[in-house]
PDB file of C-alpha atoms and ligand atoms in Angstrom:
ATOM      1  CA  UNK A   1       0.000   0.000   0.000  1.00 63.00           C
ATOM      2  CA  UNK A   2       1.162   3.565  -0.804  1.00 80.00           C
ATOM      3  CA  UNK A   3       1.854   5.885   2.212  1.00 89.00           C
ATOM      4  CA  UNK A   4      -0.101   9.222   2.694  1.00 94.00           C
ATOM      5  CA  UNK A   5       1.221  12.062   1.585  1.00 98.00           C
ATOM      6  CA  UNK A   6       2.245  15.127   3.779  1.00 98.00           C
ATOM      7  CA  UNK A   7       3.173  18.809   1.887  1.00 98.00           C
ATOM      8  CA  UNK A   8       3.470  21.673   4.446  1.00 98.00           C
ATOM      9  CA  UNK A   9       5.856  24.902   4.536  1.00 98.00           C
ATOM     10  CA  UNK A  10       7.312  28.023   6.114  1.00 98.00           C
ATOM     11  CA  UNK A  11       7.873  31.248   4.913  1.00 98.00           C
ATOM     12  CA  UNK A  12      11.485  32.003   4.692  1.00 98.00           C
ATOM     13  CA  UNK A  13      10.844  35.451   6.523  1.00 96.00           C
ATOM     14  CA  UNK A  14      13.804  34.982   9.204  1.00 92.00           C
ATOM     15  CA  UNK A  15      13.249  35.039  13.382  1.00 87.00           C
ATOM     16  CA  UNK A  16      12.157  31.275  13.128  1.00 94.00           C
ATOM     17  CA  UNK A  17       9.973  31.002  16.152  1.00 96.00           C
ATOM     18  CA  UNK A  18       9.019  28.430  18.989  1.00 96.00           C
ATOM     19  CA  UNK A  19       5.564  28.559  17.489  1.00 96.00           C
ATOM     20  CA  UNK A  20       6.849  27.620  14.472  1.00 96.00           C
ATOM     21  CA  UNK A  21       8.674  24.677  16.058  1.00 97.00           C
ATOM     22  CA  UNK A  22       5.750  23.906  18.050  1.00 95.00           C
ATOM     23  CA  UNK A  23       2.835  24.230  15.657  1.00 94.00           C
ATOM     24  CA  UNK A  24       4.199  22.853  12.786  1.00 95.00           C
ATOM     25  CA  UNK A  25       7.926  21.400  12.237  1.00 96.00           C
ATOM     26  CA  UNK A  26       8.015  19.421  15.532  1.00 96.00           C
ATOM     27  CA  UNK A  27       5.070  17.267  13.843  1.00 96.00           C
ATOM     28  CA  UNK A  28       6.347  16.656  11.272  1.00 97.00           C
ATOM     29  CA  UNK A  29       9.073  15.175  12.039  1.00 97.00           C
ATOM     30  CA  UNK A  30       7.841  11.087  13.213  1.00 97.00           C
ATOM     31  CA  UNK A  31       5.285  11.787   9.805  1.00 97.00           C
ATOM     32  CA  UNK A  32       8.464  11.088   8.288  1.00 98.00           C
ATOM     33  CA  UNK A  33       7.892   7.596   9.348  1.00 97.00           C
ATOM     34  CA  UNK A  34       4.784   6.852   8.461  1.00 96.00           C
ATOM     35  CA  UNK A  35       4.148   8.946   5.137  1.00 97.00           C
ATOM     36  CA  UNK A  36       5.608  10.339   1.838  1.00 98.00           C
ATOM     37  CA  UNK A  37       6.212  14.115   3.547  1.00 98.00           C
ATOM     38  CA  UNK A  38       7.072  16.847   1.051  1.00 98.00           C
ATOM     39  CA  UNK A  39       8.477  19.721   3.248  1.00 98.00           C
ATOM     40  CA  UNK A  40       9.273  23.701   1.676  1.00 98.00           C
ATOM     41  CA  UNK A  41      10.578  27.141   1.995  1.00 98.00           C
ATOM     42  CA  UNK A  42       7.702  29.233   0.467  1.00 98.00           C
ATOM     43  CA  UNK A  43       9.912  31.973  -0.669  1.00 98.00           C
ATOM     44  CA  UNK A  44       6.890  32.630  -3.047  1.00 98.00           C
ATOM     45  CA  UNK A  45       4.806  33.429  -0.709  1.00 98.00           C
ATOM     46  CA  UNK A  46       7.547  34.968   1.369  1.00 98.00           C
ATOM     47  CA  UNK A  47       7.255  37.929  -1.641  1.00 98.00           C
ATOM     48  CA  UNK A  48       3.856  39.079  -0.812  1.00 97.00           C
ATOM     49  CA  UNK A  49       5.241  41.491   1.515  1.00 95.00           C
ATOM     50  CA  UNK A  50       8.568  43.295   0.479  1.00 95.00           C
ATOM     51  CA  UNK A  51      11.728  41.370   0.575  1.00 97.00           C
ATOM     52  CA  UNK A  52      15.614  42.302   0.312  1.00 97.00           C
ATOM     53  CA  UNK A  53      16.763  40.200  -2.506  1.00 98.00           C
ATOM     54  CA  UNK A  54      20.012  39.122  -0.147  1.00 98.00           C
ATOM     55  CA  UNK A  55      17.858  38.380   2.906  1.00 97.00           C
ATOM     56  CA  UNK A  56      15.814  36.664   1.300  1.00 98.00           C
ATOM     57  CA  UNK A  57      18.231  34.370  -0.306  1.00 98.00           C
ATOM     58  CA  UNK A  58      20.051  33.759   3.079  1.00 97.00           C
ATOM     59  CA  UNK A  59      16.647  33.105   5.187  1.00 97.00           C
ATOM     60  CA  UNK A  60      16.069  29.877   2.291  1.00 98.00           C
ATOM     61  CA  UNK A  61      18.875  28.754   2.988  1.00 98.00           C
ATOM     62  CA  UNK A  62      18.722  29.065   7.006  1.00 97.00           C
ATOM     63  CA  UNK A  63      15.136  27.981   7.032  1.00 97.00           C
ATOM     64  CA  UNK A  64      16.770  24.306   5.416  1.00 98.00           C
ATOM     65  CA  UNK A  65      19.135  24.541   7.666  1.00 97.00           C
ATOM     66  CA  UNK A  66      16.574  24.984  10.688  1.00 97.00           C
ATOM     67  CA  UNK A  67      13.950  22.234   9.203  1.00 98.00           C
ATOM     68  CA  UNK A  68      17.340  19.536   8.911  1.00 98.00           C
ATOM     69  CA  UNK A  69      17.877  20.977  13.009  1.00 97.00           C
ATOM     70  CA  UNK A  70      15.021  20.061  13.891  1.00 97.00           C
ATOM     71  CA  UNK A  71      14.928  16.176  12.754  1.00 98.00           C
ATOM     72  CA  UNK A  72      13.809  16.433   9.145  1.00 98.00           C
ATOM     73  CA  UNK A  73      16.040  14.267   7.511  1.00 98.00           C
ATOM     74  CA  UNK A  74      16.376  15.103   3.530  1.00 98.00           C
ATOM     75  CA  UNK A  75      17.178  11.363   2.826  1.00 98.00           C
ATOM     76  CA  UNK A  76      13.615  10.258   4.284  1.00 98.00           C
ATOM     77  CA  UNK A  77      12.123  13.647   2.977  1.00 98.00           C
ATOM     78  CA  UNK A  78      11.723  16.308   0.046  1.00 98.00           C
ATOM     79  CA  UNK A  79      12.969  19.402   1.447  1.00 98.00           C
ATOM     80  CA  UNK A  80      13.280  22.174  -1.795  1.00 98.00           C
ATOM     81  CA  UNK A  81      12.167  25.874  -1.948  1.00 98.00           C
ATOM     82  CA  UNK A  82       9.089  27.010  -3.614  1.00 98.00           C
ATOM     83  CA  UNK A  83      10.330  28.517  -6.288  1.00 98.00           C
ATOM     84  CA  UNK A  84      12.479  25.746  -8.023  1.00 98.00           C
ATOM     85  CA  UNK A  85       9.303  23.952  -9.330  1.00 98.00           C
ATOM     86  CA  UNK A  86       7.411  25.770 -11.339  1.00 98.00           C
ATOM     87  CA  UNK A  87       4.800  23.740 -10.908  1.00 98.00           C
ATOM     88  CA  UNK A  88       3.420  25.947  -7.980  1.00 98.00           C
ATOM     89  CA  UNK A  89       2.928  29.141  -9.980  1.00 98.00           C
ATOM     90  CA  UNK A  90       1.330  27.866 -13.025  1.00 98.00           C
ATOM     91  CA  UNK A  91      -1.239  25.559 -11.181  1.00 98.00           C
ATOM     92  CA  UNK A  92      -2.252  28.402  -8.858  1.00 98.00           C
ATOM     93  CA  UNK A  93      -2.675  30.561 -11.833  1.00 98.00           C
ATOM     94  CA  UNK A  94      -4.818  27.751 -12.953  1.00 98.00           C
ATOM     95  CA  UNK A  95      -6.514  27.795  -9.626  1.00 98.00           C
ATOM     96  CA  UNK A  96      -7.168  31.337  -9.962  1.00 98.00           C
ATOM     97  CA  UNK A  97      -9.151  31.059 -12.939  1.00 97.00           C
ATOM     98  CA  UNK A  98     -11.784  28.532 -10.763  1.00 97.00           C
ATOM     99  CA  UNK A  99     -11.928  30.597  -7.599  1.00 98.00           C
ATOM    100  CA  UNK A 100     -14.758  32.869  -6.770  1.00 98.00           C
ATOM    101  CA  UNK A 101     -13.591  36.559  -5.389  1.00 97.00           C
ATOM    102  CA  UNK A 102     -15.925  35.860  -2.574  1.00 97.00           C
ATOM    103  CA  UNK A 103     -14.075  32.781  -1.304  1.00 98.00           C
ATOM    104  CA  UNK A 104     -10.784  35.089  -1.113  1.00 98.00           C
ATOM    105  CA  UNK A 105     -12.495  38.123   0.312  1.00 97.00           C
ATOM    106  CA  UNK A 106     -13.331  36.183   3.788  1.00 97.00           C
ATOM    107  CA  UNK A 107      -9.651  35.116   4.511  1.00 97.00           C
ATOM    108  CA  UNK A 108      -8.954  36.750   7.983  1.00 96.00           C
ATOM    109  CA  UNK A 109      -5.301  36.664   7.421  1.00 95.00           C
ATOM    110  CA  UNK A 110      -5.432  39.097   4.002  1.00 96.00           C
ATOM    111  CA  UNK A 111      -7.519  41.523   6.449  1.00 94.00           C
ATOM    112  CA  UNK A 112      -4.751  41.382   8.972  1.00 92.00           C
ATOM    113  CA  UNK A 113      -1.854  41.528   6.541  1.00 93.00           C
ATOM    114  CA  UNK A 114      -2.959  44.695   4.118  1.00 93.00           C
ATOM    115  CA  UNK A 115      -3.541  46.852   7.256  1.00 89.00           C
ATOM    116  CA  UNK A 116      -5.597  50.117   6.567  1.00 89.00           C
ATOM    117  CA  UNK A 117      -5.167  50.245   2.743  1.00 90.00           C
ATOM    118  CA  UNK A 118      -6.445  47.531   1.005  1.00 92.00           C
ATOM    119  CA  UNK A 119      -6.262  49.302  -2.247  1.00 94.00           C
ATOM    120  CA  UNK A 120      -2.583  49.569  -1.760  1.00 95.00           C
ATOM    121  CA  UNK A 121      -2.096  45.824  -1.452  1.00 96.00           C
ATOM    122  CA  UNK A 122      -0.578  43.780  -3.820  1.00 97.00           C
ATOM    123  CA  UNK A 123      -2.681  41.153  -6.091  1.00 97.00           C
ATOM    124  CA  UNK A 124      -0.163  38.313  -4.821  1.00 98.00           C
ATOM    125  CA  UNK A 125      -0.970  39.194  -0.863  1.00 97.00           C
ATOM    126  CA  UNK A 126      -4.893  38.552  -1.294  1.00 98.00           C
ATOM    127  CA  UNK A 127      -4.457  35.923  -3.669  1.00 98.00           C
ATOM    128  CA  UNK A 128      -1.801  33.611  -1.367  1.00 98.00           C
ATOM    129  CA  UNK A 129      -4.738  30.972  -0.443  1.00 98.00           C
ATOM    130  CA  UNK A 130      -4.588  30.215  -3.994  1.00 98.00           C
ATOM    131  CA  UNK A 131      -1.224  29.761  -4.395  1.00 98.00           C
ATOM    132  CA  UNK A 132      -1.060  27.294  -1.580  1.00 98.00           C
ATOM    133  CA  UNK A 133      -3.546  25.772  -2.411  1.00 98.00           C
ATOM    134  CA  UNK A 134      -1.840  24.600  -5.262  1.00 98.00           C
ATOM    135  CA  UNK A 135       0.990  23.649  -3.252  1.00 98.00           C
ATOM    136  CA  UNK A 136      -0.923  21.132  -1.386  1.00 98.00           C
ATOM    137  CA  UNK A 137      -3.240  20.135  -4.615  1.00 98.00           C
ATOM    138  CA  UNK A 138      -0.288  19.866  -6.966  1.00 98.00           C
ATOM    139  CA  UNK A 139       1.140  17.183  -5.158  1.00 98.00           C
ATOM    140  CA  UNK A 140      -1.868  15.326  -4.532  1.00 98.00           C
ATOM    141  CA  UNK A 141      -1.065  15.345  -0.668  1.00 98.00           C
ATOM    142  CA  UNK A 142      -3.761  14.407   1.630  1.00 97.00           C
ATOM    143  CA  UNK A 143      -2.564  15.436   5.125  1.00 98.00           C
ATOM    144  CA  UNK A 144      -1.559  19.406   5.878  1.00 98.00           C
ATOM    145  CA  UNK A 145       0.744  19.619   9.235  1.00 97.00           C
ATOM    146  CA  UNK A 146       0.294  23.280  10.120  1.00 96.00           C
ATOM    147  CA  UNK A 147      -0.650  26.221  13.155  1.00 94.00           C
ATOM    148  CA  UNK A 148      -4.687  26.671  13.546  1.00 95.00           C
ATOM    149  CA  UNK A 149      -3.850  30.409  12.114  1.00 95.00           C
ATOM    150  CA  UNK A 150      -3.529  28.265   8.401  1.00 97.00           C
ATOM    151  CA  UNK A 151      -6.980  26.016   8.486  1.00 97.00           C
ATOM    152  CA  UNK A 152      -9.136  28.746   7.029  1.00 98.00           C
ATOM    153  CA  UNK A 153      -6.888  28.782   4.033  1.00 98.00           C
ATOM    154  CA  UNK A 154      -6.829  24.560   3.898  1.00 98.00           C
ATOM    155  CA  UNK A 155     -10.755  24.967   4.273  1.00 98.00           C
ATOM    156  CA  UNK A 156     -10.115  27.120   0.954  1.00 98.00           C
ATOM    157  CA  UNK A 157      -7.953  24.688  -0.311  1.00 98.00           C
ATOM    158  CA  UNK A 158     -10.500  21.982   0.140  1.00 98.00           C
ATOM    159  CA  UNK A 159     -13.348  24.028  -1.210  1.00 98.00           C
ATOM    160  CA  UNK A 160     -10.882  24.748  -4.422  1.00 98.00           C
ATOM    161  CA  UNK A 161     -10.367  21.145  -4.848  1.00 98.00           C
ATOM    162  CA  UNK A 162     -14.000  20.525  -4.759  1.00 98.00           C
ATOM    163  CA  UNK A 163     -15.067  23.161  -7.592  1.00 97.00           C
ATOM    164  CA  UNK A 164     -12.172  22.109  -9.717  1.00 98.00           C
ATOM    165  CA  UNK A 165     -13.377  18.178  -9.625  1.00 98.00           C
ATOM    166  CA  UNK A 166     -17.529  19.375 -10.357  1.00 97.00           C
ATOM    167  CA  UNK A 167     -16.332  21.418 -13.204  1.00 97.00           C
ATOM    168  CA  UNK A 168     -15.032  18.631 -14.900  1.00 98.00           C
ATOM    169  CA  UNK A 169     -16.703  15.606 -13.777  1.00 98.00           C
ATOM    170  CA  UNK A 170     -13.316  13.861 -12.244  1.00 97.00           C
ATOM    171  CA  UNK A 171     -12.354  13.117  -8.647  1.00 97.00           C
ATOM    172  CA  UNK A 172      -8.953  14.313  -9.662  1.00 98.00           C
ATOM    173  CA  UNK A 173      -7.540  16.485  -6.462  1.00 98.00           C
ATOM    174  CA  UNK A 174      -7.955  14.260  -3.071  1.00 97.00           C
ATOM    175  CA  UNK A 175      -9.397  17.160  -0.799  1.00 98.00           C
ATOM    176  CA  UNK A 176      -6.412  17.609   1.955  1.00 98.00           C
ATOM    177  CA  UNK A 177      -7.124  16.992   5.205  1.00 97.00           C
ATOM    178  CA  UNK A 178      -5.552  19.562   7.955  1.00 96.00           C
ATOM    179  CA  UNK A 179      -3.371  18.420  10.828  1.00 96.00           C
ATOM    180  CA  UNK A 180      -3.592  20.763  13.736  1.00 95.00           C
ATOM    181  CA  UNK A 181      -1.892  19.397  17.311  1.00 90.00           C
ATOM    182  CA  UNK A 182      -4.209  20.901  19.807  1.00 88.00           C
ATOM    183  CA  UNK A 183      -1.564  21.190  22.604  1.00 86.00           C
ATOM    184  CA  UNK A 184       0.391  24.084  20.522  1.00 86.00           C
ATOM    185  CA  UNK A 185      -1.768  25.065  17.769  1.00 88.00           C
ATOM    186  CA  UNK A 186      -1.455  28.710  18.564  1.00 91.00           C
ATOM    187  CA  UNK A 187       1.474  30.117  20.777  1.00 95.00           C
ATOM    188  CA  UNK A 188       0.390  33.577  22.125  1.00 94.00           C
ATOM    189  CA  UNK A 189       2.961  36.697  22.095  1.00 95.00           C
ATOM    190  CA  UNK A 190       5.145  37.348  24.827  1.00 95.00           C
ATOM    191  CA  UNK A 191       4.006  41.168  24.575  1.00 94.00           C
ATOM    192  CA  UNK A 192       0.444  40.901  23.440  1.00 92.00           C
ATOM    193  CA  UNK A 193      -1.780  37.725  24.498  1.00 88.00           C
ATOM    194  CA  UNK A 194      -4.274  38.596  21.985  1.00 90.00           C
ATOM    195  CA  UNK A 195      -2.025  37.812  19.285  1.00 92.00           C
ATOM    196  CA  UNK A 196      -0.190  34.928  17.766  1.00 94.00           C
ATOM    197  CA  UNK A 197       3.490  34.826  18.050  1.00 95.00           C
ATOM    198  CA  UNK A 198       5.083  35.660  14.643  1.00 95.00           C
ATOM    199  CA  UNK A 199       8.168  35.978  12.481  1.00 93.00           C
ATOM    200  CA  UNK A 200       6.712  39.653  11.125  1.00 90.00           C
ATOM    201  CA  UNK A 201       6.284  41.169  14.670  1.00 92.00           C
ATOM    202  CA  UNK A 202       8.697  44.435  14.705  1.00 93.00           C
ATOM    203  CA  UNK A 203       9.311  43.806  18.157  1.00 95.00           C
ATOM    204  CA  UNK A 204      12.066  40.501  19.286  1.00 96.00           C
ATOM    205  CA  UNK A 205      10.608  40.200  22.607  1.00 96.00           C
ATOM    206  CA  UNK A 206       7.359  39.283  21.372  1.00 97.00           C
ATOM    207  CA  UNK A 207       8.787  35.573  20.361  1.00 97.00           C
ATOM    208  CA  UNK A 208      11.547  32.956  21.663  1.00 97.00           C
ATOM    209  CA  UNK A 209      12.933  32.736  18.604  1.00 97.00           C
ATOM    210  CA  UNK A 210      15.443  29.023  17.430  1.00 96.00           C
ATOM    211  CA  UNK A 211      18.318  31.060  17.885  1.00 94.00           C
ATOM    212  CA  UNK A 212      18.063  32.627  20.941  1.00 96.00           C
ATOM    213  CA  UNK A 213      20.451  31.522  23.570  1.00 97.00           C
ATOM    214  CA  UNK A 214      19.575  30.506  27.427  1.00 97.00           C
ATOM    215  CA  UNK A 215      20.029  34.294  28.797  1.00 97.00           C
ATOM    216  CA  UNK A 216      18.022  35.980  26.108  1.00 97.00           C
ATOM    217  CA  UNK A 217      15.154  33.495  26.958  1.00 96.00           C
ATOM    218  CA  UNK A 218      15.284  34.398  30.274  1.00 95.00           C
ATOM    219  CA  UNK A 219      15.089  37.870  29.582  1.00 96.00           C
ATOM    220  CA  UNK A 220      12.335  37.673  27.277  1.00 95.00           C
ATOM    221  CA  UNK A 221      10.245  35.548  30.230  1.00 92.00           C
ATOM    222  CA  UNK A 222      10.978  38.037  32.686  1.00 91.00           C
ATOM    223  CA  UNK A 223      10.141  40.795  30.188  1.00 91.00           C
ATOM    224  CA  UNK A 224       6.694  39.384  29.133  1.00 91.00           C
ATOM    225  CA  UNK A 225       3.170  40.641  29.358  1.00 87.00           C
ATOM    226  CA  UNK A 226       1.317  38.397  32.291  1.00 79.00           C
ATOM    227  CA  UNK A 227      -1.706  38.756  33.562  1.00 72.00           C
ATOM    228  CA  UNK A 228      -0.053  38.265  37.756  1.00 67.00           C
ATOM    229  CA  UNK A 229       1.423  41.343  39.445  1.00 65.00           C
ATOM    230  CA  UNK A 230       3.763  39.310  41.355  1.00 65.00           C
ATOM    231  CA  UNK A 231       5.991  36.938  39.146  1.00 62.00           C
ATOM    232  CA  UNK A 232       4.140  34.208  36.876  1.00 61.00           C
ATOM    233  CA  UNK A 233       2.544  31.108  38.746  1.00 63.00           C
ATOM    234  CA  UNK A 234       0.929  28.398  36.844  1.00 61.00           C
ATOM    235  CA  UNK A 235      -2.634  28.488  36.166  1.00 57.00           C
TER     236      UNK A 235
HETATM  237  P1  ATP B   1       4.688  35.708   9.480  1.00 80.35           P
HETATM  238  O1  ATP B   1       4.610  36.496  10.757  1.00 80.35           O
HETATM  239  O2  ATP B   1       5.813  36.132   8.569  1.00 80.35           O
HETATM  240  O3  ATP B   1       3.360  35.526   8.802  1.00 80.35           O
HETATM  241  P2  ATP B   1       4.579  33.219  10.904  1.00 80.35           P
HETATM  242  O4  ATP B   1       5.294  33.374  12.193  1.00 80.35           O
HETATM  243  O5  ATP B   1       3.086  33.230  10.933  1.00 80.35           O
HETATM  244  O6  ATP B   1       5.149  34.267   9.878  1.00 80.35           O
HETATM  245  P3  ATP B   1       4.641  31.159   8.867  1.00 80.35           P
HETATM  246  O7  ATP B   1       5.802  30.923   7.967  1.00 80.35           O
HETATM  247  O8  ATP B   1       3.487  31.919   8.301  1.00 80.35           O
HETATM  248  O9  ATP B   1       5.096  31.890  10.218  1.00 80.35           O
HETATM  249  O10 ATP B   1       4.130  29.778   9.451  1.00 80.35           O
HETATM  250  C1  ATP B   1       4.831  28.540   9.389  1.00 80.35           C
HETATM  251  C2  ATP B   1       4.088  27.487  10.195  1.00 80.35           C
HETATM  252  O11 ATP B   1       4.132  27.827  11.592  1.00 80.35           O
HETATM  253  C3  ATP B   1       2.589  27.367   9.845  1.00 80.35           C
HETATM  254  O12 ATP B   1       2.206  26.004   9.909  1.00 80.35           O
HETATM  255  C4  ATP B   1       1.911  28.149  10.921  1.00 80.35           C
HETATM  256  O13 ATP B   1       0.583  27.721  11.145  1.00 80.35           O
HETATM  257  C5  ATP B   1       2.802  27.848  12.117  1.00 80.35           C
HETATM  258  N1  ATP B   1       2.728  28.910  13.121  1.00 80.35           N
HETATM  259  C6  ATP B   1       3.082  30.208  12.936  1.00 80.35           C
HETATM  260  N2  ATP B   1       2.916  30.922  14.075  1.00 80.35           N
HETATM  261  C7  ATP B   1       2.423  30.036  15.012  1.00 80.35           C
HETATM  262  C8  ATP B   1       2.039  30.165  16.395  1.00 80.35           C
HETATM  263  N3  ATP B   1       2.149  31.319  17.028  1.00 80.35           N
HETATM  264  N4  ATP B   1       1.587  29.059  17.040  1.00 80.35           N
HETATM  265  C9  ATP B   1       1.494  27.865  16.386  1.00 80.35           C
HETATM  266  N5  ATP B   1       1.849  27.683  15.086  1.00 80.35           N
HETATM  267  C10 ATP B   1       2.303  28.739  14.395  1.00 80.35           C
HETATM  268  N1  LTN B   2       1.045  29.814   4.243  1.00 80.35           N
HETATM  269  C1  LTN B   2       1.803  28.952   5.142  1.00 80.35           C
HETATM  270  C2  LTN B   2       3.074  28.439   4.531  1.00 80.35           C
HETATM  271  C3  LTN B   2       2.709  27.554   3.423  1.00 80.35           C
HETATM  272  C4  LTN B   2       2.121  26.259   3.525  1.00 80.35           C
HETATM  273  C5  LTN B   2       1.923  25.835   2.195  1.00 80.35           C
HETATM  274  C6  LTN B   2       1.742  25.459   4.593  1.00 80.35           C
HETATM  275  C7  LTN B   2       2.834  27.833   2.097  1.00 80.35           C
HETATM  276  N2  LTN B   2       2.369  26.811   1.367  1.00 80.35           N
HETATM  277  C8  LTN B   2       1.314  24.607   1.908  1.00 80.35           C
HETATM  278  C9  LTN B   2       1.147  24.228   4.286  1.00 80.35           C
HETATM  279  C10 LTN B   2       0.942  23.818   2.977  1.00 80.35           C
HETATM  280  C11 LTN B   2       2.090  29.681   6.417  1.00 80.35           C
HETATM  281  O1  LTN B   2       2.376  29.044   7.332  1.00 80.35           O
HETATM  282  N3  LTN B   2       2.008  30.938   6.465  1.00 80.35           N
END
């Protein structure tokens, strides 16, 4: 029997975080046991917000070097960035052509990302459901390892899958099923509980990131928002 197949990804973005680790690349790692696991740097969707050529280039590389620190072993697994298979760009254009502007204009995370000035955004921000969507569908992978902030755009994914096989008459994309570990599927910001911890956050103390060593951990704890006057206690 053929193993399941796993596709998930980061964005190359730098600051890799322990949400990041927690959420997403820590699970993956025993999937490389038990299924065909496809694992990327999504420097294309990295671009939807404004990148320095050079940073970019050297966040690829240390996002590879992060997912092999972490236990994902490139003999067992694909590990590649976006970009080298063009595959992903000319299915999502594809995609594009079968998805309803409605579908895109309820994704919370486009809402977030474009701030005040929607008008100002670029196409590829509000269209990035798409194009990961046609990471996942590409490949024909079943099973999505990733944060709960990513399982309205799989639900998207899904619902693109499902429009694409009624047009023409074919179960041809397996509708991907997300994986979502409910003991870390969203770790909180060290400065503002209301939010997610994330790579894009201007300020460092807001996440623990791979990097950081003992000391700057320990300074981040100290320095973070609770809700105790006296010291943090466990709840
Ligand atoms: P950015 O701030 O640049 O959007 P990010 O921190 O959200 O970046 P991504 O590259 O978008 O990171 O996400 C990579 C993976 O990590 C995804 O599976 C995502 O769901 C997961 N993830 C990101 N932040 C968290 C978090 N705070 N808690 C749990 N999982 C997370
Ligand atoms: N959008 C995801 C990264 C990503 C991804 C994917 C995850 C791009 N393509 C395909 C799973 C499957 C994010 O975490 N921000």
């Amino acid at each position: 029997m053929t193993k399941p197949r796993v596709l998930s990804g980061v964005q190359p973005t730098g600051n890799l975080h322990l949400g990041n680790y927690l959420g997403a690349i820590k699970n993956w790692v025993p999937m490389q046991e038990t299924h065909e696991c496809l694992f990327m740097m999504a420097d294309l969707h990295a671009i939807t917000v404004p990148q320095n050529p050079a940073d970019l280039t050297r966040n690829t590389r240390e996002t590879a070097a992060a997912f092999i620190a972490c236990g994902i072993d490139p003999k067992k697994s694909a590990l590649f960035p976006q970009s080298a298979v063009t595959m992903h760009a000319e299915l999502a254009w594809i995609l594009n052509c079968h998805t309803p502007l409605g579908w895109l204009n309820r994704m919370t995370q486009f809402k977030e990302k474009s701030g005040k000035n929607k008008e100002a955004a670029p196409v590829g921000l509000y269209a990035y459901p798409v194009l990961m969507a046609a990471d996942i569908l590409g490949y024909h992978a079943t099973h999505v390892p990733v944060g709960e902030d990513q399982k309205q755009h799989l639900e998207l994914a899904r619902d693109i899958a499902g429009a694409f096989n009624r047009a023409y008459g074919e179960e041809f994309f397996p509708l991907p099923e997300p994986l979502i570990m409910p003991t870390a599927a969203r770790i909180m910001s060290l400065r503002d509980g209301s939010k997610k911890m994330s790579k894009s956050d201007p300020s460092d103390y807001s996440r623990i990131t791979l990097t950081d060593d003992a000391d700057t951990i320990a300074k981040k704890i100290r320095k973070a928002t609770s809700d105790s006057i006296e010291g943090v206690t466990y709840d």
